XYZ file of C-alpha atoms in Angstrom:
743
model
C 50.651 -33.040 -43.086
C 49.056 -35.682 -40.876
C 49.930 -36.198 -37.228
C 52.388 -38.942 -38.098
C 54.635 -36.559 -39.945
C 53.208 -36.685 -43.467
C 53.627 -40.374 -44.349
C 50.847 -42.407 -45.985
C 49.362 -44.477 -43.233
C 47.329 -47.465 -42.303
C 48.120 -47.213 -38.628
C 50.993 -45.168 -37.325
C 53.737 -46.632 -39.465
C 52.091 -46.721 -42.847
C 50.807 -49.622 -44.980
C 54.244 -50.988 -45.858
C 55.466 -51.586 -42.332
C 54.736 -54.231 -39.739
C 56.639 -53.588 -36.503
C 56.544 -57.264 -35.520
C 58.834 -59.487 -37.602
C 57.402 -62.925 -38.306
C 60.089 -65.424 -37.390
C 57.844 -68.382 -38.228
C 57.813 -67.596 -41.923
C 61.196 -65.917 -41.948
C 59.612 -62.714 -43.256
C 61.038 -59.539 -41.807
C 59.163 -56.584 -43.319
C 61.137 -53.720 -44.785
C 60.035 -50.134 -44.632
C 59.698 -48.528 -48.034
C 59.991 -44.892 -48.925
C 57.130 -42.594 -48.217
C 56.087 -39.217 -49.469
C 58.696 -36.522 -49.351
C 61.726 -38.821 -49.518
C 64.983 -37.688 -51.065
C 65.763 -37.333 -54.760
C 67.678 -40.563 -54.635
C 64.525 -42.501 -53.830
C 62.669 -40.877 -56.671
C 64.990 -42.532 -59.177
C 66.159 -45.714 -57.455
C 62.926 -47.516 -56.749
C 63.003 -50.957 -55.218
C 66.740 -50.894 -54.410
C 68.329 -50.592 -50.988
C 69.873 -47.172 -50.639
C 73.489 -47.441 -49.435
C 73.187 -43.953 -47.925
C 70.077 -44.718 -45.854
C 70.127 -45.125 -42.077
C 66.940 -46.507 -40.543
C 66.268 -46.517 -36.800
C 63.100 -47.406 -34.904
C 62.042 -46.805 -31.337
C 61.635 -49.975 -29.259
C 58.174 -51.470 -29.090
C 56.156 -50.065 -26.232
C 56.475 -53.109 -23.971
C 60.272 -53.037 -24.429
C 60.738 -49.339 -23.653
C 62.537 -48.184 -20.512
C 60.307 -48.116 -17.467
C 60.480 -45.843 -14.444
C 62.643 -48.378 -12.612
C 65.032 -48.660 -15.580
C 65.603 -44.920 -15.733
C 66.215 -44.677 -12.002
C 68.746 -47.501 -12.232
C 70.590 -45.769 -15.076
C 71.206 -42.738 -12.921
C 72.034 -44.772 -9.813
C 74.576 -46.954 -11.597
C 76.330 -43.971 -13.172
C 76.350 -41.757 -10.082
C 77.520 -44.532 -7.766
C 80.368 -45.342 -10.091
C 82.934 -46.359 -7.540
C 82.451 -46.725 -3.834
C 85.374 -44.544 -2.969
C 84.712 -41.794 -0.480
C 84.888 -38.179 -1.518
C 86.618 -36.314 1.156
C 83.921 -36.177 3.759
C 85.382 -32.942 4.708
C 85.314 -31.172 1.436
C 58.243 -51.134 -13.470
C 57.740 -48.612 -15.712
C 58.111 -45.744 -13.275
C 60.468 -47.548 -10.885
C 62.799 -48.688 -13.697
C 63.480 -45.130 -14.873
C 64.719 -44.155 -11.408
C 67.088 -47.118 -11.230
C 68.701 -46.207 -14.533
C 69.717 -42.795 -13.251
C 70.794 -44.229 -9.929
C 72.959 -46.810 -11.667
C 75.148 -44.138 -13.242
C 75.334 -42.000 -10.126
C 76.473 -44.824 -7.872
C 79.747 -45.639 -9.478
C 83.032 -45.892 -7.622
C 83.005 -42.213 -6.650
C 81.426 -42.553 -3.214
C 84.154 -44.998 -2.152
C 87.082 -43.050 -3.546
C 86.012 -39.409 -3.733
C 85.662 -38.666 0.000
C 89.282 -39.599 0.503
C 90.388 -37.526 -2.469
C 88.538 -34.482 -1.240
C 89.753 -34.764 2.315
C 93.317 -35.302 1.135
C 93.124 -32.239 -1.133
C 91.489 -29.813 1.333
C 92.957 -31.152 4.608
C 89.701 -30.080 6.292
C 86.539 -31.986 7.159
C 84.492 -28.801 7.294
C 85.655 -27.538 3.908
C 85.101 -30.951 2.383
C 81.527 -31.107 3.670
C 80.895 -27.619 2.279
C 82.138 -28.794 -1.110
C 79.842 -31.805 -0.833
C 76.844 -29.581 -0.093
C 77.674 -27.361 -3.050
C 78.020 -30.541 -5.095
C 74.452 -31.414 -4.109
C 73.186 -28.057 -5.392
C 75.295 -28.554 -8.511
C 73.801 -31.993 -9.124
C 70.180 -30.927 -8.580
C 70.705 -27.850 -10.781
C 72.262 -29.996 -13.487
C 69.336 -32.410 -13.302
C 66.941 -29.474 -13.761
C 68.914 -28.240 -16.788
C 68.735 -31.669 -18.421
C 65.026 -32.038 -17.671
C 64.375 -28.644 -19.275
C 66.317 -29.572 -22.392
C 64.889 -33.085 -22.541
C 61.265 -31.948 -22.428
C 61.646 -29.044 -24.878
C 64.430 -29.888 -27.383
C 64.443 -30.742 -30.266
C 61.387 -29.102 -31.776
C 59.317 -30.028 -34.816
C 56.322 -28.665 -36.677
C 53.585 -31.313 -36.798
C 50.097 -30.571 -38.126
C 51.130 -26.930 -38.355
C 51.880 -26.798 -34.631
C 55.364 -26.344 -33.222
C 56.058 -28.810 -30.433
C 58.897 -30.681 -28.786
C 59.434 -34.404 -29.279
C 61.950 -36.135 -26.972
C 64.708 -38.053 -28.707
C 67.936 -39.805 -27.825
C 71.219 -37.946 -28.159
C 71.276 -35.729 -25.081
C 73.946 -33.026 -25.217
C 74.420 -33.409 -28.967
C 70.848 -32.268 -29.680
C 70.896 -29.459 -27.138
C 74.230 -27.943 -28.145
C 73.319 -27.994 -31.841
C 69.926 -26.434 -31.108
C 71.417 -23.447 -29.274
C 74.746 -22.969 -31.090
C 73.823 -23.319 -34.775
C 76.843 -21.546 -36.226
C 79.454 -22.005 -37.569
C 78.301 -24.848 -39.788
C 78.756 -26.436 -43.197
C 75.180 -26.008 -44.378
C 71.909 -25.314 -42.640
C 71.273 -28.061 -40.050
C 74.304 -29.957 -41.410
C 77.713 -30.583 -39.756
C 77.450 -27.892 -37.089
C 80.738 -27.020 -35.397
C 79.435 -27.484 -31.858
C 78.051 -30.894 -32.796
C 81.432 -31.981 -34.173
C 83.235 -30.563 -31.126
C 81.068 -32.573 -28.751
C 80.840 -35.635 -30.988
C 84.578 -36.145 -31.442
C 85.220 -35.422 -27.751
C 82.620 -37.962 -26.695
C 83.910 -40.622 -29.072
C 87.442 -40.141 -27.727
C 86.674 -39.898 -24.006
C 83.079 -41.013 -23.448
C 83.700 -44.569 -22.316
C 84.422 -46.586 -19.208
C 88.084 -47.413 -19.815
C 88.969 -46.096 -16.359
C 86.322 -48.205 -14.668
C 87.436 -51.286 -16.614
C 90.971 -50.810 -15.274
C 89.646 -50.271 -11.756
C 87.473 -53.403 -12.061
C 90.488 -55.459 -13.082
C 92.561 -54.153 -10.186
C 89.792 -54.846 -7.661
C 89.152 -58.377 -8.927
C 92.846 -59.204 -8.610
C 93.016 -57.580 -5.169
C 90.001 -59.546 -3.920
C 91.551 -62.761 -5.227
C 95.034 -62.029 -3.844
C 94.634 -60.145 -0.545
C 97.765 -58.634 0.830
C 99.394 -58.250 -2.564
C 99.924 -54.730 -3.857
C 102.094 -55.170 -6.947
C 100.057 -56.595 -9.813
C 101.211 -57.373 -13.316
C 100.070 -54.480 -15.518
C 99.557 -56.793 -18.488
C 97.160 -58.896 -16.427
C 95.244 -55.804 -15.313
C 94.923 -54.537 -18.890
C 93.894 -57.985 -20.116
C 91.095 -58.269 -17.551
C 90.034 -54.683 -18.335
C 89.793 -55.436 -22.063
C 87.818 -58.602 -21.333
C 85.346 -56.630 -19.210
C 84.902 -53.957 -21.890
C 84.298 -56.656 -24.512
C 81.763 -58.450 -22.303
C 79.784 -55.242 -21.702
C 79.604 -54.476 -25.431
C 78.647 -58.066 -26.241
C 75.792 -58.233 -23.736
C 74.260 -55.003 -25.076
C 74.644 -56.139 -28.701
C 73.237 -59.613 -28.064
C 70.373 -58.712 -25.734
C 69.159 -55.177 -25.139
C 66.677 -56.358 -22.511
C 69.346 -58.483 -20.853
C 71.669 -55.490 -20.560
C 68.916 -53.357 -19.031
C 68.018 -56.117 -16.555
C 71.668 -56.470 -15.541
C 71.846 -52.696 -15.068
C 68.812 -52.769 -12.760
C 70.210 -55.619 -10.651
C 73.573 -53.902 -10.220
C 71.963 -50.573 -9.321
C 69.870 -52.160 -6.575
C 72.941 -54.043 -5.334
C 74.976 -50.831 -5.121
C 72.285 -49.101 -3.093
C 72.234 -52.093 -0.772
C 76.033 -51.859 -0.352
C 75.886 -48.192 0.631
C 73.034 -48.832 3.040
C 75.155 -51.629 4.492
C 77.766 -49.009 5.479
C 75.052 -46.832 7.029
C 73.582 -49.713 9.043
C 77.051 -50.710 10.271
C 77.674 -47.126 11.425
C 74.392 -47.147 13.346
C 75.427 -50.385 15.050
C 78.815 -48.864 15.945
C 77.126 -45.744 17.349
C 74.951 -48.016 19.498
C 78.003 -49.902 20.763
C 77.065 -53.106 19.002
C 80.397 -53.973 17.349
C 82.493 -55.903 19.850
C 85.411 -58.295 19.598
C 87.745 -60.081 21.989
C 91.498 -59.591 22.299
C 93.354 -61.795 24.801
C 90.111 -62.561 26.568
C 89.145 -58.894 26.854
C 86.007 -57.562 25.118
C 86.644 -54.402 23.104
C 83.893 -52.226 21.634
C 84.462 -50.338 18.370
C 84.314 -46.668 19.470
C 82.104 -43.969 17.966
C 84.475 -41.379 16.468
C 81.887 -38.969 15.073
C 82.236 -36.511 17.942
C 86.004 -36.275 17.561
C 85.809 -35.931 13.775
C 83.093 -33.268 13.824
C 84.426 -30.918 16.497
C 84.012 -27.339 15.196
C 87.460 -26.281 16.398
C 89.067 -29.010 14.281
C 86.764 -29.046 11.249
C 88.163 -25.859 9.683
C 91.367 -25.395 11.648
C 93.791 -27.083 9.288
C 92.300 -26.274 5.890
C 94.656 -26.251 2.948
C 95.679 -22.919 1.446
C 96.410 -24.519 -1.926
C 93.795 -23.404 -4.470
C 94.646 -26.302 -6.759
C 93.671 -28.717 -3.994
C 90.146 -27.323 -3.856
C 89.846 -27.590 -7.628
C 90.973 -31.216 -7.489
C 88.525 -31.939 -4.681
C 85.557 -30.402 -6.474
C 86.493 -32.076 -9.766
C 86.469 -35.408 -7.944
C 83.091 -34.585 -6.420
C 81.683 -33.655 -9.833
C 82.764 -37.013 -11.222
C 81.156 -38.757 -8.256
C 77.781 -37.018 -8.607
C 77.432 -36.741 -12.376
C 75.208 -39.228 -14.118
C 71.959 -37.285 -14.158
C 72.485 -36.844 -17.909
C 72.207 -40.565 -18.689
C 68.415 -40.731 -19.337
C 68.761 -37.945 -21.908
C 71.180 -40.107 -23.902
C 68.421 -42.713 -24.386
C 65.349 -40.497 -24.092
C 63.817 -41.950 -27.254
C 63.690 -45.387 -25.598
C 61.836 -44.303 -22.442
C 58.129 -45.050 -22.174
C 56.133 -41.803 -21.893
C 59.280 -39.681 -21.454
C 57.452 -36.391 -20.871
C 55.914 -37.747 -17.681
C 58.592 -40.131 -16.463
C 61.795 -38.183 -17.103
C 61.287 -35.432 -14.476
C 60.017 -37.797 -11.787
C 62.685 -40.421 -12.401
C 65.449 -37.822 -12.674
C 64.767 -35.965 -9.431
C 63.795 -39.104 -7.504
C 66.997 -40.931 -8.391
C 69.306 -37.935 -7.955
C 67.702 -37.130 -4.609
C 68.018 -40.748 -3.508
C 71.674 -40.974 -4.518
C 72.643 -37.697 -2.866
C 70.845 -38.673 0.336
C 72.616 -42.024 0.453
C 75.913 -40.275 -0.367
C 75.648 -37.932 2.597
C 74.586 -40.756 4.917
C 77.561 -42.815 3.745
C 79.993 -39.960 4.360
C 78.572 -39.516 7.860
C 78.906 -43.271 8.374
C 82.594 -43.012 7.509
C 83.004 -40.282 10.129
C 81.390 -42.477 12.785
C 83.873 -45.327 12.346
C 87.107 -43.885 10.881
C 89.300 -41.425 12.755
C 90.383 -38.653 10.374
C 93.810 -38.534 12.029
C 94.500 -42.199 11.333
C 98.045 -42.474 9.872
C 96.828 -44.837 7.129
C 94.227 -42.274 6.061
C 96.739 -39.444 5.945
C 99.140 -41.592 3.907
C 96.608 -42.875 1.376
C 93.489 -40.902 0.561
C 91.378 -43.607 -1.108
C 91.171 -46.171 1.698
C 88.401 -44.783 3.939
C 85.989 -47.674 3.177
C 88.829 -50.143 3.735
C 89.576 -48.651 7.159
C 85.840 -48.728 7.900
C 85.576 -52.437 7.067
C 88.779 -53.291 8.926
C 87.450 -51.560 12.040
C 84.121 -53.397 11.877
C 84.793 -56.777 10.251
C 88.575 -57.031 10.198
C 88.681 -59.114 13.371
C 86.615 -61.898 11.779
C 89.667 -63.137 9.922
C 92.772 -62.103 8.065
C 92.095 -59.874 5.038
C 88.276 -60.083 5.510
C 87.869 -56.320 5.347
C 90.193 -56.067 2.349
C 88.288 -58.755 0.433
C 84.949 -57.089 1.158
C 86.272 -53.683 0.111
C 87.637 -54.868 -3.224
C 84.549 -56.973 -3.947
C 82.309 -53.938 -3.350
C 84.472 -51.839 -5.668
C 84.414 -54.497 -8.392
C 80.598 -54.685 -8.253
C 80.332 -50.901 -8.330
C 82.653 -50.595 -11.321
C 80.717 -53.314 -13.154
C 77.478 -51.348 -12.815
C 79.134 -48.211 -14.140
C 80.598 -50.101 -17.096
C 77.268 -51.705 -17.993
C 75.238 -48.496 -17.882
C 77.816 -46.365 -19.693
C 78.149 -48.940 -22.462
C 74.390 -48.882 -22.992
C 73.923 -45.111 -22.976
C 77.201 -44.133 -24.686
C 76.557 -46.491 -27.598
C 73.215 -44.754 -28.248
C 74.930 -41.391 -28.068
C 77.605 -42.494 -30.537
C 74.900 -43.818 -32.845
C 73.304 -40.357 -32.871
C 76.709 -38.762 -33.479
C 77.265 -41.042 -36.479
C 73.922 -39.920 -37.936
C 75.365 -36.427 -38.339
C 77.540 -37.730 -41.178
C 80.942 -36.286 -40.311
C 82.464 -39.658 -39.378
C 83.924 -42.059 -41.922
C 81.649 -45.093 -42.418
C 78.818 -43.191 -40.746
C 76.168 -45.613 -41.985
C 77.951 -48.599 -40.434
C 78.250 -46.898 -37.040
C 74.711 -45.449 -37.093
C 72.719 -48.445 -38.332
C 70.989 -50.818 -35.927
C 71.210 -54.540 -36.644
C 69.451 -57.619 -35.362
C 72.195 -59.689 -33.751
C 69.879 -60.389 -30.883
C 69.033 -63.375 -28.734
C 65.739 -63.614 -30.630
C 67.552 -64.276 -33.874
C 69.586 -67.064 -32.233
C 66.446 -68.571 -30.703
C 64.755 -68.536 -34.101
C 67.719 -70.424 -35.564
C 67.391 -73.027 -32.804
C 63.672 -73.390 -33.493
C 64.274 -73.689 -37.218
C 66.846 -76.458 -36.625
C 64.597 -78.195 -34.108
C 67.167 -77.908 -31.311
C 66.607 -77.125 -27.637
C 62.844 -76.879 -28.079
C 62.400 -76.474 -24.320
C 64.427 -73.258 -24.521
C 62.539 -71.775 -27.484
C 59.225 -72.638 -25.811
C 60.334 -70.837 -22.660
C 62.019 -67.882 -24.406
C 59.786 -67.001 -27.349
C 62.012 -65.655 -30.170
C 59.580 -62.863 -31.031
C 59.881 -61.445 -27.509
C 63.672 -61.186 -27.739
C 64.082 -59.871 -31.293
C 65.447 -56.336 -30.994
C 67.859 -54.367 -33.124
C 70.886 -52.945 -31.352
C 73.508 -50.344 -32.415
C 76.187 -52.925 -33.194
C 78.383 -50.472 -35.127
C 78.252 -47.900 -32.326
C 79.109 -50.601 -29.786
C 82.162 -51.553 -31.845
C 83.191 -47.881 -31.963
C 82.726 -47.683 -28.198
C 84.844 -50.804 -27.675
C 87.574 -49.448 -29.960
C 87.857 -46.201 -27.986
C 88.020 -48.211 -24.730
C 90.835 -50.357 -26.110
C 92.816 -47.282 -27.206
C 92.548 -45.550 -23.818
C 93.302 -48.716 -21.857
C 96.381 -49.275 -24.014
C 97.444 -45.620 -23.838
C 97.713 -45.801 -20.030
C 99.726 -49.040 -20.042
C 102.742 -47.421 -18.396
C 100.706 -45.997 -15.498
C 99.592 -47.760 -12.357
C 95.951 -48.825 -12.296
C 95.080 -46.209 -9.659
C 96.692 -43.348 -11.599
C 95.116 -44.513 -14.872
C 91.677 -44.552 -13.258
C 92.141 -41.075 -11.796
C 93.319 -39.653 -15.105
C 90.605 -41.237 -17.273
C 87.818 -40.351 -14.840
C 89.249 -36.832 -14.686
C 88.878 -36.496 -18.455
C 85.169 -37.295 -18.194
C 84.627 -34.862 -15.316
C 86.750 -32.058 -16.781
C 85.795 -32.149 -20.448
C 82.476 -33.930 -20.944
C 80.892 -32.762 -17.677
C 82.484 -29.385 -16.867
C 83.450 -27.952 -20.283
C 80.272 -28.812 -22.169
C 78.245 -28.172 -19.011
C 79.352 -24.544 -19.301
C 77.820 -24.273 -22.776
C 74.651 -26.121 -21.760
C 74.002 -23.797 -18.825
C 74.831 -20.749 -20.964
C 72.433 -22.137 -23.547
C 69.534 -22.042 -21.088
C 70.323 -18.413 -20.263
C 70.560 -17.536 -23.965
C 67.221 -19.197 -24.672
C 65.643 -17.354 -21.753
C 66.938 -13.857 -22.510
C 67.791 -13.893 -26.242
C 65.046 -16.216 -27.372
C 64.991 -19.583 -29.157
C 65.833 -20.127 -32.829
C 63.001 -20.368 -35.317
C 61.698 -23.864 -36.004
C 61.106 -24.714 -39.668
C 60.494 -27.760 -41.802
C 63.688 -28.349 -43.851
C 63.094 -28.210 -47.567
C 59.478 -27.077 -47.233
C 57.690 -23.779 -47.657
C 56.147 -24.112 -44.161
C 52.632 -23.400 -45.379
C 49.706 -24.393 -43.219
C 51.402 -23.384 -39.997
C 49.642 -21.714 -37.131
C 50.152 -17.963 -36.995
C 52.391 -18.220 -33.939
C 54.533 -21.026 -35.378
C 54.906 -19.226 -38.702
C 56.053 -16.000 -37.077
C 58.690 -17.827 -35.036
C 58.197 -15.294 -32.210
C 57.409 -17.715 -29.406
C 59.524 -17.018 -26.347
C 61.323 -19.785 -24.471
C 59.086 -19.055 -21.489
C 56.038 -19.777 -23.657
C 57.639 -22.899 -25.120
C 58.510 -24.343 -21.707
C 55.248 -23.432 -20.012
C 53.987 -26.388 -18.033
C 57.363 -28.148 -17.943
C 59.680 -25.912 -15.872
C 59.427 -22.739 -13.815
C 61.069 -19.677 -15.376
C 62.764 -18.421 -12.198
C 63.925 -21.881 -11.162
C 65.316 -22.402 -14.667
C 67.487 -19.279 -14.437
C 68.711 -20.061 -10.908
C 69.618 -23.646 -11.800
C 71.378 -22.578 -14.997
C 73.517 -20.037 -13.110
C 74.359 -22.560 -10.373
C 75.269 -25.185 -12.954
C 77.380 -22.617 -14.829
C 79.362 -21.615 -11.726
C 79.811 -25.239 -10.713
C 81.328 -26.057 -14.095
C 83.422 -22.907 -14.480
C 85.236 -23.329 -11.180
C 86.945 -26.700 -11.816
C 87.501 -25.874 -15.489
C 89.517 -22.758 -14.623
C 91.000 -23.792 -11.274
C 92.563 -26.979 -12.630
C 95.089 -24.730 -14.388
C 96.361 -23.450 -11.026
C 99.598 -25.275 -10.149
C 99.583 -27.031 -6.761
C 101.896 -25.687 -4.077
C 103.271 -29.176 -3.513
C 103.377 -31.410 -6.581
C 103.389 -34.486 -4.372
C 99.859 -33.705 -3.185
C 98.143 -34.140 -6.555
C 95.540 -36.804 -5.979
C 96.088 -38.416 -9.354
C 99.854 -38.497 -8.943
C 100.172 -36.831 -12.327
C 103.472 -35.539 -13.583
C 103.258 -32.949 -15.001
C 100.300 -31.756 -12.915
C 98.574 -30.072 -15.881
C 98.330 -33.191 -18.038
C 94.579 -33.631 -17.495
C 93.425 -30.152 -18.649
C 96.121 -30.094 -21.343
C 95.046 -33.385 -22.898
C 91.412 -32.267 -22.712
C 92.228 -29.107 -24.656
C 94.193 -31.188 -27.170
C 91.094 -33.307 -27.763
C 89.058 -30.132 -28.314
C 91.697 -28.877 -30.759
C 91.594 -32.217 -32.583
C 87.805 -31.969 -32.842
C 88.099 -28.429 -34.237
C 90.624 -29.592 -36.832
C 88.272 -32.439 -37.739
C 85.500 -29.948 -38.474
C 87.827 -27.707 -40.484
C 89.080 -30.736 -42.393
C 85.538 -31.766 -43.268
C 84.692 -28.241 -44.419
C 87.847 -28.090 -46.548
C 87.196 -31.500 -48.101
C 83.552 -30.624 -48.802
C 84.448 -27.279 -50.417
C 87.065 -28.954 -52.572
C 84.616 -31.619 -53.694
C 82.011 -28.995 -54.455
C 84.526 -27.019 -56.505
C 85.950 -30.025 -58.372
C 82.872 -32.207 -58.897
C 79.919 -29.950 -58.197
C 78.778 -32.152 -55.287
C 77.524 -31.043 -51.897
C 77.016 -33.100 -48.764
C 73.375 -33.577 -47.812
C 71.980 -34.973 -44.562
C 68.209 -35.424 -44.692
C 66.011 -36.689 -41.879
C 62.505 -38.058 -42.256
C 60.663 -38.722 -39.017
C 57.432 -40.464 -38.107
C 55.635 -39.607 -34.894
C 52.814 -41.036 -32.848
C 51.068 -40.277 -29.603
C 52.777 -42.014 -26.724
C 51.024 -44.824 -24.878
C 49.190 -46.313 -27.855
C 50.051 -49.167 -30.164
C 46.477 -49.439 -31.409
C 46.651 -48.770 -35.136
C 42.880 -48.302 -35.308
C 42.721 -45.643 -32.622
C 41.434 -42.262 -33.703
C 43.728 -39.243 -33.424
C 41.539 -37.731 -30.689
C 41.753 -40.941 -28.640
C 45.532 -41.004 -29.027
C 45.903 -37.391 -27.930
C 44.269 -38.281 -24.628
C 46.854 -41.027 -24.018
C 50.040 -38.993 -24.231
C 52.200 -36.538 -26.150
C 54.106 -37.068 -29.359
C 57.110 -39.384 -29.478
C 59.526 -40.202 -32.284
C 58.559 -43.592 -33.676
C 60.863 -43.982 -36.667
C 63.616 -42.005 -38.352
C 65.293 -42.406 -41.716
C 68.504 -40.472 -42.332
C 69.951 -40.035 -45.829
C 73.633 -39.146 -46.031
C 74.798 -38.544 -49.579
C 76.760 -36.346 -51.963
C 74.328 -34.771 -54.421
C 74.726 -32.611 -57.469
C 74.626 -28.978 -56.463
C 72.176 -27.925 -59.182
C 69.791 -30.792 -58.445
C 69.835 -29.988 -54.775
C 69.061 -26.343 -55.418
C 66.155 -27.353 -57.660
C 64.808 -29.591 -54.945
C 65.129 -26.849 -52.320
C 63.276 -24.282 -54.450
C 60.493 -26.783 -55.213
C 61.109 -26.961 -58.959
C 59.861 -30.000 -60.820
C 62.454 -32.428 -62.087
C 60.070 -34.469 -64.216
C 59.989 -32.009 -67.107
C 61.788 -33.675 -70.091
C 63.063 -30.281 -71.178
C 65.274 -30.252 -68.062
C 67.037 -33.520 -68.957
C 70.376 -31.851 -69.875
C 70.291 -29.848 -66.643
C 69.529 -32.951 -64.587
C 72.298 -34.878 -66.338
C 74.820 -32.211 -65.387
C 73.559 -32.524 -61.808
C 74.454 -36.191 -61.781
C 70.908 -37.615 -61.916
C 69.776 -40.055 -64.593
C 66.156 -39.574 -65.556
C 63.917 -42.471 -66.416
C 63.274 -42.922 -70.135
C 60.155 -41.178 -71.288
C 58.293 -43.383 -73.762
C 55.395 -42.120 -75.838
C 52.054 -43.613 -74.834
C 50.946 -46.642 -76.884
C 48.443 -45.966 -79.660
C 44.860 -46.181 -78.488
C 42.527 -48.594 -80.249
C 39.192 -47.210 -81.375
C 36.572 -47.659 -78.693
C 34.311 -50.660 -79.106
C 31.688 -49.463 -76.683
C 30.210 -46.098 -76.330
C 31.475 -44.066 -73.356
C 28.823 -44.160 -70.634
C 31.084 -42.648 -67.978
C 28.786 -39.710 -67.576
C 26.183 -42.185 -66.261
C 28.597 -43.549 -63.651
C 29.225 -46.855 -65.494
């Protein structure tokens, strides 16, 4: 096997493939089958296989940079600028991607939720500090998985190759049983996949965006038409899916801009608090100059910080669940790891830089709230999610009527937009990887990437001779990228269903419920299994890595024995002791809200989501898990029935091509490429098909299927052999054979 995964090559992709489509001639090269392809390709030559899914990594210059990755995390973590209860370039782009997810609406809403639930500034701050440890531990867990899972055997050497898919890859690597067949339709993969398809979207943020846009446009109004809110929410979800389908680079650029904007908004609160502390905010009332007072001392008095803490255990669970939702987002780069440039080097730096930046800004923002807003303010006690609004009213409210309210809702709308954009980008890639597993109907449609890009539109304009100035400025070849159109449609469909399902709820309650699903199920529940997985890998050992369908000859002695420990596998990427500590911290942080959310609140009116009954969030989450389990059982039952009735078994084959990262030079020697970077996944072909059981067994045991004597057996297996014609009669030689002389 060569270092590109065993394919015949002339450059990293083989002689049949040119990664740059020629839009001048209209020729878009198609990849043809290479050595080791499935049985289907042995008999259907030259035809497009309806069961084939082909995906390619972006070209090197279009891969996610350091800034992009940072922005992903920022945009997701700073999802919504709501305060949690204060009391409870290539490298630069990667950081922004993470920051984009972290800075959602949580920092604006969560502080109020936490304070309202715990009734104590001191307890809330303790929960925030534990949330910081939780977030950093979770980031470490995802870095460890991202740099070491999945694993392949290349050139006889077992090694890890980063790929997109995040939790799906990690859960299936650790929890390999129960399953349908080896490496096929694993229960844990179905459990996560169905849960993510149902809940892994930004329906809640779309509803919040709609509410904030209407509030900014109509200050003073509180009762909005629910149909209007849902209509704006659906329009926003559609726009986000369209921008990522039409222009991958455009979506990433928009993500970066929004992430930087959200950081600027939070720093704006910090700067305003500094000005207030210095006595710089003054206004006149009836000719008298009044200075906005510094309330930090009153809010932070030790005798008051812990004196009135709630004794309701459910309140603490609600507070920490809200904090988890506010500070999750560190998993976003792992969803799109296969699209990051030099992921082995940039993932850890971008991950910890962005998470550290977000958490620092979070704490500064919470302190800023305490400087300006009095915790005993009646408006704060009556409504938990208005701390930023009170802050802006205290500082800018005297500039004009509803100025603070307009600013507050505009900030929230921008924050929600960033969260929607980043989640649409990363979740669509995750759903594409889920579809590749084959347990969804129409898996090929949802898993295939298609060129509906801006480059294709620009080529059409050039071909028609229209808007030449535009095609000269935006070269079509530089904007031609395939996008997961089917996965984006699936993502949009799930958003529409959840937005419609909450039609009878107020926008605020719908947001709380939908964001709670993400925090409770996707973050906390599966976070438990991810952290347990690290501990299992550390103390039980990793599963053996093999080449599916091969005899695994030519392996190194260590790879063949399969006795490498996880400590040996992760050497040079993470510290063993730190790995165990972070896994335990992440496990405890996920177990607490998962269990405590089943504790009924002492006063039902204090539930921050206003849910009735109070247990609807954990109950619906468990119902989704039960539905996913039934889906897996249904697939197993259908597959067994088909095998019994028709002798067919479901087969999912993957053929990968690898190259050394940091090189697009097809003429570079392997030794030169090794010096440039580690292996990355360049191309993957997935075959999903129902094959004859006997033929599949013959393929697995390496038997030849070309022997004419096996024709009846092959026919029973459902495979038509090519006609074997006798060779044509040979004419007598005219010239004497001089081959022994080299002629």
